């Protein structure tokens, strides 16, 4: 078993389809080639949106894709939200009066929740796209779906309301809980089994809550939290949480917090990092950084002690990159470089030793840049999109070939 991270980056040409140019035209890649060969991912489907892409989510279990876009008009702009099947067929569309700020899609495609810049929180019917409920004055929150308890957690990650960390709502939209704190929250992460919620606050304060939002512990770290991740207790991990912390005088450190009464461990970082993922089982950590010092990606073992498994560094920074995620045993990286008036974009996979297994060069023109991504590991799909509305889905795991039938969203049932 191993862990991997995902920093998917994506591009497309403005006004035309995403193409795969000759890899020799895209310049050298900053990673060694793997000795073990791997089939190149195949383009599964491609769609060109009418408007500008603003967000993209992929359902982990079913592979459905939720797309938000802005339709630019002569008088005013409108926001359109659409649900696509795993095979790329548009199942429905609905129009909103305000741009989508953040969206969440459950693994079974039965929960679709949006927050807008009008401070509304909206749940859509997965069969039709019509609102099941709308809640005004919810602030600038980011929705997270808690599937096992049929609830929505609305994290106030950029809100003017002091003291409110998140609200919790049931399936009818009724507010059932409000979490308050005397600090501003920077990071909120939910474990894969939804039984733990890790919150990182300003000035290094950390809380760990259970699934009923009761505080299990809190601790104080020296410095400011950059990113954090939490393991799933159901898998009985030895490491409960991992954090990247910037100290004003000592620099950046990777810190792990154990589940048992053993000592806290940390490793100083010499290249600035921004993203971190702790595997659900707590035994591996992936990190990624992009700065004027270049790109850095690494994996760490947490047992029997925190130590580096492998690392790669490129002296050139990426002009654009996106988030990390986990995909089986692979580390997926996506980044875009601009030089000599050419955009060079890559989507690639690193193996357990940090060597490159495959690479997909993505052709881009001026006017389109890396924007959004989504992943269904169960279906072996990566869906990438650019700001100009180009959406492409790639098959990356042939052994997960049984895609769901192209049936209406109305046949979807809640887990």
C-alpha positions as a Python dict, from the first residue, in 0.01 Angstrom:
ca = {
    (1, 'X'): (0, 0, 0),
    (2, 'X'): (111, 354, -56),
    (3, 'X'): (-21, 705, -67),
    (4, 'X'): (-15, 965, -334),
    (5, 'X'): (-102, 1327, -373),
    (6, 'X'): (-286, 1515, -636),
    (7, 'X'): (-192, 1860, -759),
    (8, 'X'): (-387, 1855, -1081),
    (9, 'X'): (-337, 2143, -1317),
    (10, 'X'): (-507, 2182, -1648),
    (11, 'X'): (-525, 2391, -1959),
    (12, 'X'): (-702, 2418, -2292),
    (13, 'X'): (-697, 2630, -2601),
    (14, 'X'): (-942, 2918, -2616),
    (15, 'X'): (-1231, 2840, -2845),
    (16, 'X'): (-1109, 2495, -2958),
    (17, 'X'): (-1075, 2146, -2819),
    (18, 'X'): (-801, 2026, -2586),
    (19, 'X'): (-534, 1855, -2795),
    (20, 'X'): (-235, 1637, -2721),
    (21, 'X'): (67, 1782, -2899),
    (22, 'X'): (400, 1615, -2952),
    (23, 'X'): (564, 1582, -2608),
    (24, 'X'): (893, 1699, -2760),
    (25, 'X'): (729, 2039, -2819),
    (26, 'X'): (663, 2090, -2449),
    (27, 'X'): (1019, 2089, -2320),
    (28, 'X'): (1184, 1861, -2063),
    (29, 'X'): (1005, 1747, -1747),
    (30, 'X'): (1176, 1783, -1407),
    (31, 'X'): (1128, 1419, -1300),
    (32, 'X'): (1314, 1094, -1381),
    (33, 'X'): (1138, 826, -1584),
    (34, 'X'): (1006, 517, -1406),
    (35, 'X'): (1158, 182, -1501),
    (36, 'X'): (815, 25, -1492),
    (37, 'X'): (608, 113, -1795),
    (38, 'X'): (247, 227, -1775),
    (39, 'X'): (-19, 282, -2040),
    (40, 'X'): (-92, 644, -2114),
    (41, 'X'): (-432, 765, -1985),
    (42, 'X'): (-689, 791, -2260),
    (43, 'X'): (-916, 1084, -2337),
    (44, 'X'): (-1260, 945, -2248),
    (45, 'X'): (-1478, 1242, -2339),
    (46, 'X'): (-1456, 1611, -2411),
    (47, 'X'): (-1709, 1895, -2380),
    (48, 'X'): (-1696, 2264, -2465),
    (49, 'X'): (-1909, 2481, -2235),
    (50, 'X'): (-2091, 2788, -2358),
    (51, 'X'): (-1957, 3005, -2075),
    (52, 'X'): (-1657, 3047, -1848),
    (53, 'X'): (-1591, 2764, -1604),
    (54, 'X'): (-1597, 2866, -1236),
    (55, 'X'): (-1606, 2529, -1053),
    (56, 'X'): (-1599, 2155, -1115),
    (57, 'X'): (-1674, 1859, -884),
    (58, 'X'): (-1669, 1483, -952),
    (59, 'X'): (-1873, 1226, -756),
    (60, 'X'): (-1631, 968, -618),
    (61, 'X'): (-1861, 664, -645),
    (62, 'X'): (-2065, 739, -960),
    (63, 'X'): (-1831, 964, -1161),
    (64, 'X'): (-2099, 1229, -1226),
    (65, 'X'): (-1961, 1578, -1284),
    (66, 'X'): (-2108, 1901, -1143),
    (67, 'X'): (-2012, 2210, -1343),
    (68, 'X'): (-2064, 2579, -1268),
    (69, 'X'): (-2010, 2837, -1542),
    (70, 'X'): (-2074, 3206, -1605),
    (71, 'X'): (-2266, 3295, -1921),
    (72, 'X'): (-2153, 3637, -2038),
    (73, 'X'): (-2426, 3851, -2193),
    (74, 'X'): (-2458, 4198, -2334),
    (75, 'X'): (-2672, 4322, -2044),
    (76, 'X'): (-2573, 4094, -1756),
    (77, 'X'): (-2390, 3775, -1670),
    (78, 'X'): (-2575, 3464, -1554),
    (79, 'X'): (-2457, 3153, -1371),
    (80, 'X'): (-2544, 2809, -1501),
    (81, 'X'): (-2502, 2484, -1307),
    (82, 'X'): (-2507, 2150, -1494),
    (83, 'X'): (-2478, 1783, -1406),
    (84, 'X'): (-2301, 1552, -1651),
    (85, 'X'): (-2301, 1172, -1651),
    (86, 'X'): (-1974, 984, -1609),
    (87, 'X'): (-1977, 939, -1988),
    (88, 'X'): (-1999, 1313, -2052),
    (89, 'X'): (-2370, 1360, -2131),
    (90, 'X'): (-2536, 1669, -1988),
    (91, 'X'): (-2829, 1549, -1774),
    (92, 'X'): (-2974, 1888, -1675),
    (93, 'X'): (-2893, 2257, -1632),
    (94, 'X'): (-3029, 2528, -1406),
    (95, 'X'): (-2967, 2903, -1393),
    (96, 'X'): (-2882, 3103, -1078),
    (97, 'X'): (-2895, 3474, -1014),
    (98, 'X'): (-2553, 3494, -846),
    (99, 'X'): (-2211, 3338, -915),
    (100, 'X'): (-2123, 3015, -735),
    (101, 'X'): (-1859, 3067, -466),
    (102, 'X'): (-1815, 2700, -370),
    (103, 'X'): (-1990, 2370, -440),
    (104, 'X'): (-2000, 2017, -299),
    (105, 'X'): (-2109, 1690, -461),
    (106, 'X'): (-2155, 1368, -264),
    (107, 'X'): (-1994, 1041, -372),
    (108, 'X'): (-2331, 903, -485),
    (109, 'X'): (-2440, 1227, -662),
    (110, 'X'): (-2746, 1257, -436),
    (111, 'X'): (-2630, 1569, -246),
    (112, 'X'): (-2559, 1882, -453),
    (113, 'X'): (-2496, 2191, -242),
    (114, 'X'): (-2382, 2538, -356),
    (115, 'X'): (-2292, 2862, -186),
    (116, 'X'): (-2316, 3187, -383),
    (117, 'X'): (-2167, 3533, -363),
    (118, 'X'): (-2514, 3655, -260),
    (119, 'X'): (-2451, 3458, 63),
    (120, 'X'): (-2713, 3195, -21),
    (121, 'X'): (-2674, 2825, 51),
    (122, 'X'): (-2867, 2610, -199),
    (123, 'X'): (-2935, 2238, -220),
    (124, 'X'): (-3032, 2115, -568),
    (125, 'X'): (-3246, 1814, -660),
    (126, 'X'): (-3010, 1560, -827),
    (127, 'X'): (-3290, 1451, -1062),
    (128, 'X'): (-3389, 1791, -1202),
    (129, 'X'): (-3146, 2055, -1080),
    (130, 'X'): (-3426, 2252, -915),
    (131, 'X'): (-3363, 2390, -565),
    (132, 'X'): (-3479, 2169, -279),
    (133, 'X'): (-3414, 2458, -42),
    (134, 'X'): (-3247, 2799, -33),
    (135, 'X'): (-3111, 2966, 279),
    (136, 'X'): (-3033, 3341, 265),
    (137, 'X'): (-2779, 3527, 478),
    (138, 'X'): (-2552, 3226, 532),
    (139, 'X'): (-2239, 3434, 488),
    (140, 'X'): (-1944, 3343, 267),
    (141, 'X'): (-1936, 2976, 365),
    (142, 'X'): (-1789, 2670, 195),
    (143, 'X'): (-2018, 2362, 204),
    (144, 'X'): (-1892, 2015, 298),
    (145, 'X'): (-2125, 1714, 277),
    (146, 'X'): (-2133, 1471, 571),
    (147, 'X'): (-2290, 1176, 392),
    (148, 'X'): (-2303, 928, 678),
    (149, 'X'): (-2522, 1155, 888),
    (150, 'X'): (-2707, 1331, 600),
    (151, 'X'): (-2586, 1677, 698),
    (152, 'X'): (-2412, 1976, 544),
    (153, 'X'): (-2126, 2153, 720),
    (154, 'X'): (-2098, 2515, 610),
    (155, 'X'): (-1745, 2638, 692),
    (156, 'X'): (-1711, 3014, 729),
    (157, 'X'): (-1360, 3028, 587),
    (158, 'X'): (-1381, 3388, 466),
    (159, 'X'): (-1659, 3551, 663),
    (160, 'X'): (-1718, 3885, 828),
    (161, 'X'): (-1914, 3719, 1112),
    (162, 'X'): (-1671, 3697, 1405),
    (163, 'X'): (-1658, 3386, 1620),
    (164, 'X'): (-1852, 3147, 1391),
    (165, 'X'): (-1645, 2856, 1257),
    (166, 'X'): (-1921, 2656, 1086),
    (167, 'X'): (-2295, 2586, 1076),
    (168, 'X'): (-2449, 2239, 1039),
    (169, 'X'): (-2777, 2178, 855),
    (170, 'X'): (-2992, 1869, 811),
    (171, 'X'): (-3134, 1743, 481),
    (172, 'X'): (-3431, 1981, 502),
    (173, 'X'): (-3202, 2283, 547),
    (174, 'X'): (-3271, 2328, 918),
    (175, 'X'): (-2975, 2454, 1118),
    (176, 'X'): (-2894, 2196, 1388),
    (177, 'X'): (-2559, 2319, 1522),
    (178, 'X'): (-2333, 2623, 1519),
    (179, 'X'): (-1968, 2594, 1613),
    (180, 'X'): (-1818, 2907, 1767),
    (181, 'X'): (-1462, 2990, 1869),
    (182, 'X'): (-1275, 3298, 1995),
    (183, 'X'): (-1028, 3270, 1703),
    (184, 'X'): (-1045, 3298, 1325),
    (185, 'X'): (-1020, 2959, 1152),
    (186, 'X'): (-769, 2907, 870),
    (187, 'X'): (-811, 2538, 786),
    (188, 'X'): (-1092, 2285, 834),
    (189, 'X'): (-1047, 1920, 731),
    (190, 'X'): (-1280, 1620, 772),
    (191, 'X'): (-1145, 1264, 793),
    (192, 'X'): (-1240, 1014, 523),
    (193, 'X'): (-1471, 827, 760),
    (194, 'X'): (-1628, 1161, 872),
    (195, 'X'): (-1563, 1086, 1240),
    (196, 'X'): (-1306, 1363, 1298),
    (197, 'X'): (-1296, 1734, 1216),
    (198, 'X'): (-962, 1911, 1243),
    (199, 'X'): (-964, 2292, 1270),
    (200, 'X'): (-655, 2510, 1247),
    (201, 'X'): (-689, 2863, 1383),
    (202, 'X'): (-469, 3171, 1371),
    (203, 'X'): (-159, 3176, 1594),
    (204, 'X'): (-122, 2797, 1587),
    (205, 'X'): (-429, 2685, 1782),
    (206, 'X'): (-563, 2341, 1680),
    (207, 'X'): (-892, 2169, 1772),
    (208, 'X'): (-1003, 1813, 1702),
    (209, 'X'): (-1380, 1746, 1710),
    (210, 'X'): (-1573, 1420, 1682),
    (211, 'X'): (-1867, 1353, 1448),
    (212, 'X'): (-2108, 1516, 1695),
    (213, 'X'): (-1885, 1827, 1713),
    (214, 'X'): (-1760, 1763, 2064),
    (215, 'X'): (-1402, 1866, 2130),
    (216, 'X'): (-1169, 1569, 2180),
    (217, 'X'): (-858, 1780, 2236),
    (218, 'X'): (-692, 2109, 2155),
    (219, 'X'): (-326, 2202, 2133),
    (220, 'X'): (-107, 2503, 2071),
    (221, 'X'): (166, 2507, 1805),
    (222, 'X'): (433, 2773, 1759),
    (223, 'X'): (370, 2965, 1437),
    (224, 'X'): (94, 2992, 1178),
    (225, 'X'): (-77, 2691, 1021),
    (226, 'X'): (-41, 2664, 643),
    (227, 'X'): (-228, 2337, 584),
    (228, 'X'): (-346, 2035, 781),
    (229, 'X'): (-490, 1686, 735),
    (230, 'X'): (-652, 1425, 961),
    (231, 'X'): (-661, 1043, 949),
    (232, 'X'): (-964, 815, 988),
    (233, 'X'): (-995, 657, 1335),
    (234, 'X'): (-1183, 360, 1188),
    (235, 'X'): (-853, 250, 1029),
    (236, 'X'): (-675, 268, 1368),
    (237, 'X'): (-393, 502, 1265),
    (238, 'X'): (-91, 571, 1487),
    (239, 'X'): (-77, 927, 1353),
    (240, 'X'): (-393, 1130, 1404),
    (241, 'X'): (-311, 1458, 1230),
    (242, 'X'): (-39, 1630, 1028),
    (243, 'X'): (23, 2003, 984),
    (244, 'X'): (249, 2244, 797),
    (245, 'X'): (342, 2534, 1025),
    (246, 'X'): (540, 2852, 952),
    (247, 'X'): (746, 2984, 1244),
    (248, 'X'): (860, 3350, 1219),
    (249, 'X'): (1222, 3268, 1307),
    (250, 'X'): (1262, 2892, 1258),
    (251, 'X'): (1101, 2857, 917),
    (252, 'X'): (853, 2589, 813),
    (253, 'X'): (804, 2249, 976),
    (254, 'X'): (602, 1937, 901),
    (255, 'X'): (447, 1822, 1230),
    (256, 'X'): (262, 1500, 1313),
    (257, 'X'): (38, 1451, 1616),
    (258, 'X'): (17, 1089, 1740),
    (259, 'X'): (-297, 911, 1855),
    (260, 'X'): (-117, 750, 2150),
    (261, 'X'): (81, 900, 2435),
    (262, 'X'): (401, 927, 2230),
    (263, 'X'): (597, 1237, 2147),
    (264, 'X'): (508, 1488, 1878),
    (265, 'X'): (746, 1472, 1581),
    (266, 'X'): (851, 1737, 1330),
    (267, 'X'): (1088, 1789, 1036),
    (268, 'X'): (1214, 2127, 917),
    (269, 'X'): (1141, 2212, 552),
    (270, 'X'): (1394, 2394, 337),
    (271, 'X'): (1160, 2462, 44),
    (272, 'X'): (830, 2644, 108),
    (273, 'X'): (530, 2409, 97),
    (274, 'X'): (160, 2495, 72),
    (275, 'X'): (-25, 2162, 59),
    (276, 'X'): (-32, 1848, 270),
    (277, 'X'): (-232, 1524, 278),
    (278, 'X'): (-219, 1257, 547),
    (279, 'X'): (-344, 920, 420),
    (280, 'X'): (-659, 789, 585),
    (281, 'X'): (-458, 513, 753),
    (282, 'X'): (-211, 769, 890),
    (283, 'X'): (106, 594, 773),
    (284, 'X'): (210, 826, 488),
    (285, 'X'): (210, 1199, 416),
    (286, 'X'): (237, 1379, 84),
    (287, 'X'): (343, 1743, 51),
    (288, 'X'): (369, 1989, -237),
    (289, 'X'): (512, 2337, -270),
    (290, 'X'): (545, 2595, -545),
    (291, 'X'): (744, 2913, -489),
    (292, 'X'): (1016, 3128, -651),
    (293, 'X'): (1257, 2860, -525),
    (294, 'X'): (1089, 2605, -752),
    (295, 'X'): (850, 2313, -718),
    (296, 'X'): (890, 2050, -448),
    (297, 'X'): (699, 1726, -396),
    (298, 'X'): (775, 1461, -135),
    (299, 'X'): (634, 1170, 61),
    (300, 'X'): (702, 1088, 426),
    (301, 'X'): (656, 776, 634),
    (302, 'X'): (514, 838, 980),
    (303, 'X'): (606, 498, 1130),
    (304, 'X'): (818, 394, 1308),
    (305, 'X'): (922, 760, 1296),
    (306, 'X'): (866, 1060, 1072),
    (307, 'X'): (1114, 1035, 786),
    (308, 'X'): (1131, 1120, 419),
    (309, 'X'): (1053, 840, 175),
    (310, 'X'): (1138, 1034, -140),
    (311, 'X'): (1143, 1389, -272),
    (312, 'X'): (1172, 1567, -606),
    (313, 'X'): (1261, 1927, -675),
    (314, 'X'): (1248, 2142, -986),
    (315, 'X'): (1437, 2474, -979),
    (316, 'X'): (1167, 2632, -1193),
    (317, 'X'): (839, 2736, -1030),
    (318, 'X'): (507, 2656, -1192),
    (319, 'X'): (310, 2948, -1329),
    (320, 'X'): (-8, 2774, -1215),
    (321, 'X'): (-97, 2467, -1006),
    (322, 'X'): (-398, 2335, -818),
    (323, 'X'): (-482, 2118, -518),
    (324, 'X'): (-354, 1779, -408),
    (325, 'X'): (-556, 1462, -371),
    (326, 'X'): (-497, 1088, -340),
    (327, 'X'): (-514, 845, -633),
    (328, 'X'): (-431, 487, -546),
    (329, 'X'): (-50, 437, -546),
    (330, 'X'): (20, 733, -773),
    (331, 'X'): (127, 1086, -707),
    (332, 'X'): (-46, 1302, -967),
    (333, 'X'): (97, 1644, -1046),
    (334, 'X'): (-30, 1910, -1278),
    (335, 'X'): (145, 2235, -1354),
    (336, 'X'): (179, 2501, -1620),
    (337, 'X'): (488, 2692, -1728),
    (338, 'X'): (499, 2993, -1958),
    (339, 'X'): (817, 3070, -2148),
    (340, 'X'): (913, 3199, -2494),
    (341, 'X'): (549, 3303, -2544),
    (342, 'X'): (443, 2937, -2514),
    (343, 'X'): (231, 2775, -2246),
    (344, 'X'): (352, 2430, -2142),
    (345, 'X'): (110, 2232, -1929),
    (346, 'X'): (152, 1878, -1799),
    (347, 'X'): (-51, 1621, -1612),
    (348, 'X'): (175, 1344, -1486),
    (349, 'X'): (195, 1053, -1241),
    (350, 'X'): (483, 967, -1009),
    (351, 'X'): (528, 614, -875),
    (352, 'X'): (608, 503, -520),
    (353, 'X'): (973, 599, -566),
    (354, 'X'): (891, 943, -706),
    (355, 'X'): (971, 852, -1068),
    (356, 'X'): (743, 950, -1356),
    (357, 'X'): (516, 670, -1483),
    (358, 'X'): (330, 870, -1746),
    (359, 'X'): (273, 1223, -1866),
    (360, 'X'): (-8, 1389, -2061),
    (361, 'X'): (102, 1714, -2228),
    (362, 'X'): (-187, 1957, -2260),
    (363, 'X'): (-179, 2219, -2534),
    (364, 'X'): (-281, 2575, -2446),
    (365, 'X'): (-309, 2912, -2615),
    (366, 'X'): (-322, 3264, -2480),
    (367, 'X'): (-645, 3334, -2298),
    (368, 'X'): (-693, 2992, -2132),
    (369, 'X'): (-527, 2884, -1810),
    (370, 'X'): (-536, 2609, -1550),
    (371, 'X'): (-849, 2631, -1342),
    (372, 'X'): (-1035, 2330, -1199),
    (373, 'X'): (-1012, 1954, -1154),
    (374, 'X'): (-1200, 1660, -1008),
    (375, 'X'): (-1131, 1294, -946),
    (376, 'X'): (-1325, 969, -913),
    (377, 'X'): (-1084, 704, -796),
    (378, 'X'): (-1361, 442, -791),
    (379, 'X'): (-1429, 502, -1161),
    (380, 'X'): (-1068, 569, -1264),
    (381, 'X'): (-1155, 915, -1399),
    (382, 'X'): (-979, 1250, -1386),
    (383, 'X'): (-1185, 1542, -1517),
    (384, 'X'): (-1003, 1865, -1596),
    (385, 'X'): (-1134, 2202, -1709),
    (386, 'X'): (-1008, 2546, -1806),
    (387, 'X'): (-1144, 2892, -1753),
    (388, 'X'): (-1259, 2912, -2117),
    (389, 'X'): (-1500, 2620, -2062),
    (390, 'X'): (-1309, 2324, -2205),
    (391, 'X'): (-1382, 2003, -2007),
    (392, 'X'): (-1195, 1676, -2066),
    (393, 'X'): (-1218, 1341, -1885),
    (394, 'X'): (-931, 1090, -1884),
    (395, 'X'): (-937, 720, -1797),
    (396, 'X'): (-643, 653, -1566),
    (397, 'X'): (-723, 315, -1404),
    (398, 'X'): (-824, 48, -1657),
    (399, 'X'): (-906, -204, -1386),
    (400, 'X'): (-1201, 19, -1283),
    (401, 'X'): (-1365, -14, -1623),
    (402, 'X'): (-1725, -67, -1508),
    (403, 'X'): (-1861, 283, -1545),
    (404, 'X'): (-2222, 351, -1445),
    (405, 'X'): (-2482, 341, -1717),
    (406, 'X'): (-2576, 670, -1878),
    (407, 'X'): (-2909, 684, -1696),
    (408, 'X'): (-3100, 995, -1584),
    (409, 'X'): (-2997, 1158, -1259),
    (410, 'X'): (-3349, 1085, -1136),
    (411, 'X'): (-3246, 720, -1098),
    (412, 'X'): (-2982, 816, -846),
    (413, 'X'): (-3061, 707, -493),
    (414, 'X'): (-2915, 835, -171),
    (415, 'X'): (-2679, 606, 15),
}
